[in-house]
Each structure stands twice: as structure tokens, then as C-alpha cells.
Amino acid sequence: SQTIHQWPATLVQPVGSPLSLECTVEGTSNPNLYWYRQAAGRGLQLLFYSVGIGQISSEVPQNLSASRPQDRQFILSSKKLLLSDSGFYLCAWSVWSSGWQETQYFGPGTRLLVL
Amino acid sequence: QKEVEQNSGPLSVPEGAIASLNCTYSDRGSQSFFWYRQYSGKSPELIMSIYSNGDKEDGRFTAQLNKASQYVSLLIRDSQPSDSATYLCAVSASGTSYGKLTFGQGTILTVHP
């Protein structure tokens, strides 16, 4: 069965510090991978998606970046955090069925507080 | 801007009752529709997916889709206190080669004993 891991689970960082969040998926190969952010009291916002190694697409321009160095590894980074970067960061992977139906499953998330 | 609208609630129902959660969407080309449940402080968990008009049942959950009206709903029968959570409606975006989802803001459901 497939599992998805994210770490760290929680993180408190000062404004202006760098960030690195990691997501790994087990039990599947060549998944589509996604980074979402959920700010307090707000909906899920898609930040990045990747359909393969080294292939990253950004949905929202911001001071965050993403990388996919391995097939089942997805990393979210920032060189300098802003207060507005606080939120719940979720990694998701997807599975295809019937040729066109794609279903996304979420990891446990990383709660980031920027002070 | 493609949108997904949900009643923010909170929706409060007594234990054993039917909870009805509604969602409308603006993208007429959407093909896939999902309901996720999110407990406080946790990540979203997939409950139901539906792709064609009509009803789809899974245990106590029934998803209903009406593409002509651009409307999708989730019914929870015999509601339990453990069903208390935020329910997120997600709709796939048309015209993309990947599974881009647009999420509603979520409906908070409280089931009281």
C-alpha cells in the first residue's frame, strides 16, 4: 500500500530564515506530487505540482520554490520566510484510474509558524 | 477564476440524523468531484469521489452530482459525533493535463449527542 510522509510535523521559524520541508511517497512510482498551503481559517491553495523528476510547475508566484530530486521526493523551500508564510503545508500524491480519473491523497502535513 | 462554493456553516445536527452538505462550482468542464473530511489539526482525508451524474453510495455516505446544475452534495446518514469535522468539496479543473483541484472553503459539521 502507498504511504506518504512529511517532516517536520511542526516548525517555528523566525522571519527571514530559510525553510526546507520534505515529502516522500512509498509504494508507488512516478506519482504526480503536489504542495498545498492552508492558512488559518482559509481554504487549500495549490502552490506547486510535479509530474516527474525535475519537473515543477508553480501555481502562485511567491517566495517559495519546490524541487523534485528523486521520483518519490518533493521538497518545498524558501530562502527568506515572511510572516505570511505561516500555515499548514500539505503534500499530496495522486493515483490514476480508468485512464483519466486522478485522485489525490494527502500527507499528514507540516504546521509552520513564522515569528 | 474558477470557484467552488460551500456553505461555511457551522451545520449542527443531532446524532442519528442526516447531514446534508452542498457545493456548487463554476467550471462547466469539470469532470471529477471529491469530498474530503478534515478533523481539526489534521490533514484532509478522502471520503468520496464521483464522476458521473446521479448518486454514489459508500456506507453511510452518499454523494450526488448534477452537472447541469453544477451542483454536488454529500449526505451523511445516521450521523455520529465522530463525523464532526470540516468537509471540503474539491472539483477538478478542465483544460489541464494534471489533476488540478479547486477546493471550497469547507463546511464545519457538528453532530451533537
mmCIF file of N, CA and C in Angstrom, chain B:
data_model
loop_
_atom_site.group_PDB
_atom_site.id
_atom_site.type_symbol
_atom_site.label_atom_id
_atom_site.label_comp_id
_atom_site.label_asym_id
_atom_site.label_seq_id
_atom_site.Cartn_x
_atom_site.Cartn_y
_atom_site.Cartn_z
ATOM 1 N N GLN B 1 -11.700 33.176 -12.946
ATOM 2 C CA GLN B 1 -11.365 32.472 -11.709
ATOM 3 C C GLN B 1 -12.405 31.386 -11.475
ATOM 4 N N LYS B 2 -11.931 30.133 -11.522
ATOM 5 C CA LYS B 2 -12.851 29.030 -11.277
ATOM 6 C C LYS B 2 -13.115 28.950 -9.784
ATOM 7 N N GLU B 3 -14.380 28.795 -9.397
ATOM 8 C CA GLU B 3 -14.733 28.837 -7.989
ATOM 9 C C GLU B 3 -15.521 27.617 -7.563
ATOM 10 N N VAL B 4 -15.377 27.311 -6.286
ATOM 11 C CA VAL B 4 -16.149 26.266 -5.636
ATOM 12 C C VAL B 4 -16.711 26.879 -4.364
ATOM 13 N N GLU B 5 -18.032 26.846 -4.247
ATOM 14 C CA GLU B 5 -18.689 27.478 -3.111
ATOM 15 C C GLU B 5 -19.353 26.439 -2.217
ATOM 16 N N GLN B 6 -19.137 26.589 -0.934
ATOM 17 C CA GLN B 6 -19.786 25.737 0.045
ATOM 18 C C GLN B 6 -20.394 26.612 1.140
ATOM 19 N N ASN B 7 -21.473 26.135 1.736
ATOM 20 C CA ASN B 7 -21.985 26.804 2.925
ATOM 21 C C ASN B 7 -20.965 26.630 4.039
ATOM 22 N N SER B 8 -20.555 27.749 4.625
ATOM 23 C CA SER B 8 -19.494 27.672 5.627
ATOM 24 C C SER B 8 -19.967 27.062 6.928
ATOM 25 N N GLY B 9 -21.307 27.103 7.143
ATOM 26 C CA GLY B 9 -21.839 26.573 8.389
ATOM 27 C C GLY B 9 -21.571 27.513 9.542
ATOM 28 N N PRO B 10 -21.426 26.993 10.778
ATOM 29 C CA PRO B 10 -21.431 25.562 11.028
ATOM 30 C C PRO B 10 -22.807 24.940 10.897
ATOM 31 N N LEU B 11 -22.800 23.670 10.488
ATOM 32 C CA LEU B 11 -24.002 22.892 10.383
ATOM 33 C C LEU B 11 -24.056 21.978 11.599
ATOM 34 N N SER B 12 -25.150 22.076 12.330
ATOM 35 C CA SER B 12 -25.290 21.279 13.538
ATOM 36 C C SER B 12 -26.476 20.336 13.380
ATOM 37 N N VAL B 13 -26.236 19.040 13.598
ATOM 38 C CA VAL B 13 -27.303 18.053 13.507
ATOM 39 C C VAL B 13 -27.239 17.144 14.724
ATOM 40 N N PRO B 14 -28.393 16.591 15.127
ATOM 41 C CA PRO B 14 -28.368 15.654 16.252
ATOM 42 C C PRO B 14 -27.857 14.288 15.799
ATOM 43 N N GLU B 15 -27.335 13.541 16.724
ATOM 44 C CA GLU B 15 -26.861 12.184 16.443
ATOM 45 C C GLU B 15 -27.990 11.353 15.858
ATOM 46 N N GLY B 16 -27.671 10.609 14.791
ATOM 47 C CA GLY B 16 -28.659 9.770 14.138
ATOM 48 C C GLY B 16 -29.384 10.437 12.983
ATOM 49 N N ALA B 17 -29.248 11.734 12.852
ATOM 50 C CA ALA B 17 -29.918 12.472 11.772
ATOM 51 C C ALA B 17 -29.100 12.400 10.479
ATOM 52 N N ILE B 18 -29.698 12.921 9.407
ATOM 53 C CA ILE B 18 -29.000 13.024 8.127
ATOM 54 C C ILE B 18 -28.380 14.422 8.009
ATOM 55 N N ALA B 19 -27.093 14.461 7.713
ATOM 56 C CA ALA B 19 -26.411 15.735 7.461
ATOM 57 C C ALA B 19 -26.291 15.913 5.955
ATOM 58 N N SER B 20 -26.635 17.090 5.484
ATOM 59 C CA SER B 20 -26.591 17.390 4.052
ATOM 60 C C SER B 20 -25.630 18.541 3.792
ATOM 61 N N LEU B 21 -24.618 18.272 2.995
ATOM 62 C CA LEU B 21 -23.584 19.257 2.694
ATOM 63 C C LEU B 21 -23.633 19.572 1.201
ATOM 64 N N ASN B 22 -23.585 20.843 0.871
ATOM 65 C CA ASN B 22 -23.777 21.254 -0.515
ATOM 66 C C ASN B 22 -22.578 22.004 -1.069
ATOM 67 N N CYS B 23 -22.443 21.927 -2.393
ATOM 68 C CA CYS B 23 -21.302 22.537 -3.063
ATOM 69 C C CYS B 23 -21.717 22.904 -4.484
ATOM 70 N N THR B 24 -21.408 24.111 -4.909
ATOM 71 C CA THR B 24 -21.612 24.499 -6.303
ATOM 72 C C THR B 24 -20.280 24.905 -6.895
ATOM 73 N N TYR B 25 -20.167 24.743 -8.224
ATOM 74 C CA TYR B 25 -18.901 25.036 -8.872
ATOM 75 C C TYR B 25 -19.153 25.794 -10.162
ATOM 76 N N SER B 26 -18.160 26.535 -10.617
ATOM 77 C CA SER B 26 -18.361 27.401 -11.788
ATOM 78 C C SER B 26 -17.780 26.840 -13.079
ATOM 79 N N ASP B 27 -16.841 25.896 -12.985
ATOM 80 C CA ASP B 27 -16.172 25.353 -14.168
ATOM 81 C C ASP B 27 -17.032 24.274 -14.814
ATOM 82 N N ARG B 28 -17.679 24.616 -15.922
ATOM 83 C CA ARG B 28 -18.575 23.667 -16.570
ATOM 84 C C ARG B 28 -17.870 22.432 -17.112
ATOM 85 N N GLY B 29 -16.570 22.547 -17.364
ATOM 86 C CA GLY B 29 -15.827 21.433 -17.927
ATOM 87 C C GLY B 29 -15.304 20.450 -16.895
ATOM 88 N N SER B 30 -15.561 20.691 -15.626
ATOM 89 C CA SER B 30 -15.051 19.807 -14.575
ATOM 90 C C SER B 30 -15.584 18.397 -14.747
ATOM 91 N N GLN B 31 -14.708 17.412 -14.516
ATOM 92 C CA GLN B 31 -15.075 16.016 -14.726
ATOM 93 C C GLN B 31 -15.041 15.189 -13.453
ATOM 94 N N SER B 32 -14.286 15.666 -12.457
ATOM 95 C CA SER B 32 -14.093 14.862 -11.241
ATOM 96 C C SER B 32 -14.427 15.694 -10.014
ATOM 97 N N PHE B 33 -15.068 15.022 -9.054
ATOM 98 C CA PHE B 33 -15.563 15.732 -7.880
ATOM 99 C C PHE B 33 -15.262 14.898 -6.637
ATOM 100 N N PHE B 34 -14.824 15.568 -5.593
ATOM 101 C CA PHE B 34 -14.360 14.854 -4.414
ATOM 102 C C PHE B 34 -14.886 15.516 -3.140
ATOM 103 N N TRP B 35 -15.089 14.683 -2.144
ATOM 104 C CA TRP B 35 -15.357 15.165 -0.785
ATOM 105 C C TRP B 35 -14.249 14.665 0.133
ATOM 106 N N TYR B 36 -13.659 15.612 0.858
ATOM 107 C CA TYR B 36 -12.650 15.288 1.854
ATOM 108 C C TYR B 36 -13.173 15.683 3.230
ATOM 109 N N ARG B 37 -12.769 14.921 4.225
ATOM 110 C CA ARG B 37 -13.087 15.238 5.618
ATOM 111 C C ARG B 37 -11.796 15.664 6.310
ATOM 112 N N GLN B 38 -11.856 16.752 7.080
ATOM 113 C CA GLN B 38 -10.671 17.236 7.771
ATOM 114 C C GLN B 38 -11.012 17.478 9.239
ATOM 115 N N TYR B 39 -10.434 16.645 10.097
ATOM 116 C CA TYR B 39 -10.560 16.866 11.519
ATOM 117 C C TYR B 39 -9.631 18.004 11.928
ATOM 118 N N SER B 40 -9.978 18.680 12.999
ATOM 119 C CA SER B 40 -9.209 19.827 13.467
ATOM 120 C C SER B 40 -7.742 19.457 13.688
ATOM 121 N N GLY B 41 -6.858 20.180 13.042
ATOM 122 C CA GLY B 41 -5.426 19.952 13.198
ATOM 123 C C GLY B 41 -4.865 18.813 12.368
ATOM 124 N N LYS B 42 -5.708 18.170 11.576
ATOM 125 C CA LYS B 42 -5.270 17.034 10.762
ATOM 126 C C LYS B 42 -5.345 17.373 9.286
ATOM 127 N N SER B 43 -4.799 16.488 8.462
ATOM 128 C CA SER B 43 -4.841 16.692 7.017
ATOM 129 C C SER B 43 -6.149 16.147 6.444
ATOM 130 N N PRO B 44 -6.545 16.608 5.258
ATOM 131 C CA PRO B 44 -7.787 16.112 4.640
ATOM 132 C C PRO B 44 -7.694 14.638 4.288
ATOM 133 N N GLU B 45 -8.823 13.973 4.455
ATOM 134 C CA GLU B 45 -8.933 12.543 4.182
ATOM 135 C C GLU B 45 -10.038 12.345 3.153
ATOM 136 N N LEU B 46 -9.735 11.617 2.087
ATOM 137 C CA LEU B 46 -10.725 11.403 1.037
ATOM 138 C C LEU B 46 -11.876 10.532 1.535
ATOM 139 N N ILE B 47 -13.098 11.018 1.317
ATOM 140 C CA ILE B 47 -14.281 10.239 1.669
ATOM 141 C C ILE B 47 -14.924 9.651 0.425
ATOM 142 N N MET B 48 -15.175 10.501 -0.563
ATOM 143 C CA MET B 48 -15.910 10.060 -1.739
ATOM 144 C C MET B 48 -15.356 10.743 -2.984
ATOM 145 N N SER B 49 -15.442 10.039 -4.088
ATOM 146 C CA SER B 49 -15.200 10.630 -5.390
ATOM 147 C C SER B 49 -16.401 10.298 -6.264
ATOM 148 N N ILE B 50 -16.752 11.196 -7.169
ATOM 149 C CA ILE B 50 -17.874 10.946 -8.068
ATOM 150 C C ILE B 50 -17.578 11.595 -9.397
ATOM 151 N N TYR B 51 -17.933 10.902 -10.484
ATOM 152 C CA TYR B 51 -17.549 11.364 -11.807
ATOM 153 C C TYR B 51 -18.727 11.504 -12.763
ATOM 154 N N SER B 52 -19.841 10.845 -12.467
ATOM 155 C CA SER B 52 -20.980 10.905 -13.378
ATOM 156 C C SER B 52 -22.226 11.333 -12.614
ATOM 157 N N ASN B 53 -23.185 11.854 -13.348
ATOM 158 C CA ASN B 53 -24.418 12.344 -12.742
ATOM 159 C C ASN B 53 -25.133 11.229 -11.972
ATOM 160 N N GLY B 54 -25.768 11.621 -10.879
ATOM 161 C CA GLY B 54 -26.516 10.655 -10.094
ATOM 162 C C GLY B 54 -25.946 10.516 -8.704
ATOM 163 N N ASP B 55 -26.283 9.400 -8.092
ATOM 164 C CA ASP B 55 -25.874 9.127 -6.718
ATOM 165 C C ASP B 55 -24.806 8.053 -6.673
ATOM 166 N N LYS B 56 -23.931 8.190 -5.682
ATOM 167 C CA LYS B 56 -22.927 7.158 -5.408
ATOM 168 C C LYS B 56 -22.916 6.944 -3.903
ATOM 169 N N GLU B 57 -23.131 5.698 -3.490
ATOM 170 C CA GLU B 57 -23.244 5.388 -2.077
ATOM 171 C C GLU B 57 -22.042 4.586 -1.604
ATOM 172 N N ASP B 58 -21.582 4.910 -0.391
ATOM 173 C CA ASP B 58 -20.495 4.156 0.240
ATOM 174 C C ASP B 58 -20.751 4.169 1.735
ATOM 175 N N GLY B 59 -21.343 3.086 2.233
ATOM 176 C CA GLY B 59 -21.669 3.016 3.646
ATOM 177 C C GLY B 59 -22.706 4.055 4.016
ATOM 178 N N ARG B 60 -22.396 4.887 4.991
ATOM 179 C CA ARG B 60 -23.343 5.929 5.414
ATOM 180 C C ARG B 60 -23.265 7.181 4.553
ATOM 181 N N PHE B 61 -22.356 7.212 3.611
ATOM 182 C CA PHE B 61 -22.152 8.401 2.786
ATOM 183 C C PHE B 61 -22.756 8.217 1.394
ATOM 184 N N THR B 62 -23.418 9.264 0.903
ATOM 185 C CA THR B 62 -23.922 9.294 -0.459
ATOM 186 C C THR B 62 -23.522 10.616 -1.092
ATOM 187 N N ALA B 63 -22.835 10.521 -2.214
ATOM 188 C CA ALA B 63 -22.511 11.722 -2.985
ATOM 189 C C ALA B 63 -23.504 11.835 -4.134
ATOM 190 N N GLN B 64 -23.925 13.048 -4.417
ATOM 191 C CA GLN B 64 -24.868 13.304 -5.504
ATOM 192 C C GLN B 64 -24.272 14.355 -6.419
ATOM 193 N N LEU B 65 -24.355 14.102 -7.732
ATOM 194 C CA LEU B 65 -23.792 15.023 -8.711
ATOM 195 C C LEU B 65 -24.832 15.387 -9.747
ATOM 196 N N ASN B 66 -24.931 16.678 -10.044
ATOM 197 C CA ASN B 66 -25.799 17.183 -11.099
ATOM 198 C C ASN B 66 -24.975 18.182 -11.900
ATOM 199 N N LYS B 67 -24.421 17.716 -13.010
ATOM 200 C CA LYS B 67 -23.534 18.568 -13.811
ATOM 201 C C LYS B 67 -24.301 19.700 -14.485
ATOM 202 N N ALA B 68 -25.546 19.470 -14.840
ATOM 203 C CA ALA B 68 -26.329 20.528 -15.494
ATOM 204 C C ALA B 68 -26.525 21.710 -14.554
ATOM 205 N N SER B 69 -26.723 21.417 -13.292
ATOM 206 C CA SER B 69 -26.901 22.460 -12.290
ATOM 207 C C SER B 69 -25.581 22.851 -11.625
ATOM 208 N N GLN B 70 -24.505 22.151 -11.971
ATOM 209 C CA GLN B 70 -23.176 22.420 -11.410
ATOM 210 C C GLN B 70 -23.238 22.357 -9.890
ATOM 211 N N TYR B 71 -23.703 21.230 -9.441
ATOM 212 C CA TYR B 71 -24.006 21.055 -8.026
ATOM 213 C C TYR B 71 -23.584 19.653 -7.600
ATOM 214 N N VAL B 72 -22.910 19.577 -6.446
ATOM 215 C CA VAL B 72 -22.546 18.285 -5.882
ATOM 216 C C VAL B 72 -22.827 18.336 -4.387
ATOM 217 N N SER B 73 -23.341 17.242 -3.849
ATOM 218 C CA SER B 73 -23.681 17.232 -2.432
ATOM 219 C C SER B 73 -23.183 15.958 -1.772
ATOM 220 N N LEU B 74 -23.149 15.991 -0.462
ATOM 221 C CA LEU B 74 -22.770 14.830 0.339
ATOM 222 C C LEU B 74 -23.807 14.660 1.432
ATOM 223 N N LEU B 75 -24.391 13.466 1.491
ATOM 224 C CA LEU B 75 -25.322 13.136 2.562
ATOM 225 C C LEU B 75 -24.648 12.153 3.509
ATOM 226 N N ILE B 76 -24.785 12.419 4.786
ATOM 227 C CA ILE B 76 -24.268 11.503 5.803
ATOM 228 C C ILE B 76 -25.461 11.004 6.605
ATOM 229 N N ARG B 77 -25.746 9.715 6.457
ATOM 230 C CA ARG B 77 -26.874 9.137 7.198
ATOM 231 C C ARG B 77 -26.422 8.668 8.563
ATOM 232 N N ASP B 78 -27.390 8.620 9.504
ATOM 233 C CA ASP B 78 -27.086 8.154 10.856
ATOM 234 C C ASP B 78 -25.826 8.852 11.383
ATOM 235 N N SER B 79 -25.848 10.163 11.370
ATOM 236 C CA SER B 79 -24.672 10.945 11.769
ATOM 237 C C SER B 79 -24.213 10.584 13.175
ATOM 238 N N GLN B 80 -22.910 10.527 13.340
ATOM 239 C CA GLN B 80 -22.299 10.207 14.620
ATOM 240 C C GLN B 80 -21.433 11.375 15.090
ATOM 241 N N PRO B 81 -21.230 11.511 16.393
ATOM 242 C CA PRO B 81 -20.338 12.570 16.879
ATOM 243 C C PRO B 81 -18.955 12.522 16.228
ATOM 244 N N SER B 82 -18.511 11.329 15.841
ATOM 245 C CA SER B 82 -17.204 11.201 15.187
ATOM 246 C C SER B 82 -17.199 11.787 13.769
ATOM 247 N N ASP B 83 -18.381 12.114 13.241
ATOM 248 C CA ASP B 83 -18.458 12.760 11.927
ATOM 249 C C ASP B 83 -18.207 14.265 12.035
ATOM 250 N N SER B 84 -18.139 14.786 13.237
ATOM 251 C CA SER B 84 -17.893 16.222 13.432
ATOM 252 C C SER B 84 -16.523 16.576 12.883
ATOM 253 N N ALA B 85 -16.512 17.434 11.876
ATOM 254 C CA ALA B 85 -15.279 17.783 11.162
ATOM 255 C C ALA B 85 -15.610 18.870 10.148
ATOM 256 N N THR B 86 -14.606 19.316 9.428
ATOM 257 C CA THR B 86 -14.812 20.203 8.289
ATOM 258 C C THR B 86 -14.802 19.360 7.024
ATOM 259 N N TYR B 87 -15.797 19.568 6.172
ATOM 260 C CA TYR B 87 -15.922 18.800 4.937
ATOM 261 C C TYR B 87 -15.581 19.713 3.751
ATOM 262 N N LEU B 88 -14.610 19.284 2.973
ATOM 263 C CA LEU B 88 -14.114 20.056 1.840
ATOM 264 C C LEU B 88 -14.599 19.450 0.535
ATOM 265 N N CYS B 89 -15.172 20.285 -0.297
ATOM 266 C CA CYS B 89 -15.563 19.889 -1.653
ATOM 267 C C CYS B 89 -14.424 20.283 -2.580
ATOM 268 N N ALA B 90 -14.042 19.382 -3.476
ATOM 269 C CA ALA B 90 -12.969 19.673 -4.428
ATOM 270 C C ALA B 90 -13.426 19.287 -5.828
ATOM 271 N N VAL B 91 -13.089 20.122 -6.775
ATOM 272 C CA VAL B 91 -13.537 19.942 -8.159
ATOM 273 C C VAL B 91 -12.334 20.033 -9.083
ATOM 274 N N SER B 92 -12.252 19.127 -10.039
ATOM 275 C CA SER B 92 -11.121 19.158 -10.955
ATOM 276 C C SER B 92 -11.284 20.304 -11.943
ATOM 277 N N ALA B 93 -10.156 20.853 -12.376
ATOM 278 C CA ALA B 93 -10.170 21.942 -13.349
ATOM 279 C C ALA B 93 -10.125 21.365 -14.748
ATOM 280 N N SER B 94 -10.914 21.927 -15.640
ATOM 281 C CA SER B 94 -10.890 21.476 -17.025
ATOM 282 C C SER B 94 -9.695 22.093 -17.739
ATOM 283 N N GLY B 95 -9.299 21.458 -18.812
ATOM 284 C CA GLY B 95 -8.247 22.039 -19.634
ATOM 285 C C GLY B 95 -6.859 21.911 -19.078
ATOM 286 N N THR B 96 -6.647 20.987 -18.142
ATOM 287 C CA THR B 96 -5.303 20.768 -17.610
ATOM 288 C C THR B 96 -4.898 19.323 -17.839
ATOM 289 N N SER B 97 -3.599 19.102 -17.882
ATOM 290 C CA SER B 97 -3.105 17.755 -18.112
ATOM 291 C C SER B 97 -2.769 17.044 -16.814
ATOM 292 N N TYR B 98 -3.098 17.653 -15.708
ATOM 293 C CA TYR B 98 -2.836 17.046 -14.416
ATOM 294 C C TYR B 98 -4.049 17.289 -13.542
ATOM 295 N N GLY B 99 -4.033 16.669 -12.366
ATOM 296 C CA GLY B 99 -5.223 16.724 -11.528
ATOM 297 C C GLY B 99 -5.355 17.963 -10.695
ATOM 298 N N LYS B 100 -5.398 19.112 -11.315
ATOM 299 C CA LYS B 100 -5.556 20.342 -10.542
ATOM 300 C C LYS B 100 -6.940 20.372 -9.909
ATOM 301 N N LEU B 101 -6.975 20.574 -8.615
ATOM 302 C CA LEU B 101 -8.222 20.651 -7.876
ATOM 303 C C LEU B 101 -8.441 22.054 -7.340
ATOM 304 N N THR B 102 -9.689 22.481 -7.389
ATOM 305 C CA THR B 102 -10.094 23.717 -6.725
ATOM 306 C C THR B 102 -10.945 23.321 -5.529
ATOM 307 N N PHE B 103 -10.583 23.827 -4.357
ATOM 308 C CA PHE B 103 -11.274 23.465 -3.127
ATOM 309 C C PHE B 103 -12.216 24.571 -2.688
ATOM 310 N N GLY B 104 -13.344 24.164 -2.109
ATOM 311 C CA GLY B 104 -14.191 25.109 -1.418
ATOM 312 C C GLY B 104 -13.597 25.446 -0.065
ATOM 313 N N GLN B 105 -14.222 26.394 0.601
ATOM 314 C CA GLN B 105 -13.719 26.844 1.904
ATOM 315 C C GLN B 105 -14.013 25.839 3.007
ATOM 316 N N GLY B 106 -14.926 24.906 2.736
ATOM 317 C CA GLY B 106 -15.250 23.894 3.723
ATOM 318 C C GLY B 106 -16.503 24.225 4.519
ATOM 319 N N THR B 107 -17.205 23.180 4.935
ATOM 320 C CA THR B 107 -18.376 23.298 5.803
ATOM 321 C C THR B 107 -18.061 22.594 7.114
ATOM 322 N N ILE B 108 -18.222 23.332 8.211
ATOM 323 C CA ILE B 108 -17.996 22.743 9.532
ATOM 324 C C ILE B 108 -19.266 22.028 9.967
ATOM 325 N N LEU B 109 -19.136 20.743 10.252
ATOM 326 C CA LEU B 109 -20.261 19.935 10.713
ATOM 327 C C LEU B 109 -20.049 19.561 12.172
ATOM 328 N N THR B 110 -21.087 19.785 12.965
ATOM 329 C CA THR B 110 -21.078 19.353 14.364
ATOM 330 C C THR B 110 -22.253 18.416 14.580
ATOM 331 N N VAL B 111 -21.971 17.218 15.076
ATOM 332 C CA VAL B 111 -23.009 16.246 15.407
ATOM 333 C C VAL B 111 -23.062 16.159 16.922
ATOM 334 N N HIS B 112 -24.212 16.557 17.488
ATOM 335 C CA HIS B 112 -24.307 16.574 18.952
ATOM 336 C C HIS B 112 -25.120 15.389 19.444
ATOM 337 N N PRO B 113 -24.671 14.806 20.572
ATOM 338 C CA PRO B 113 -25.355 13.608 21.110
ATOM 339 C C PRO B 113 -26.778 13.921 21.550
#
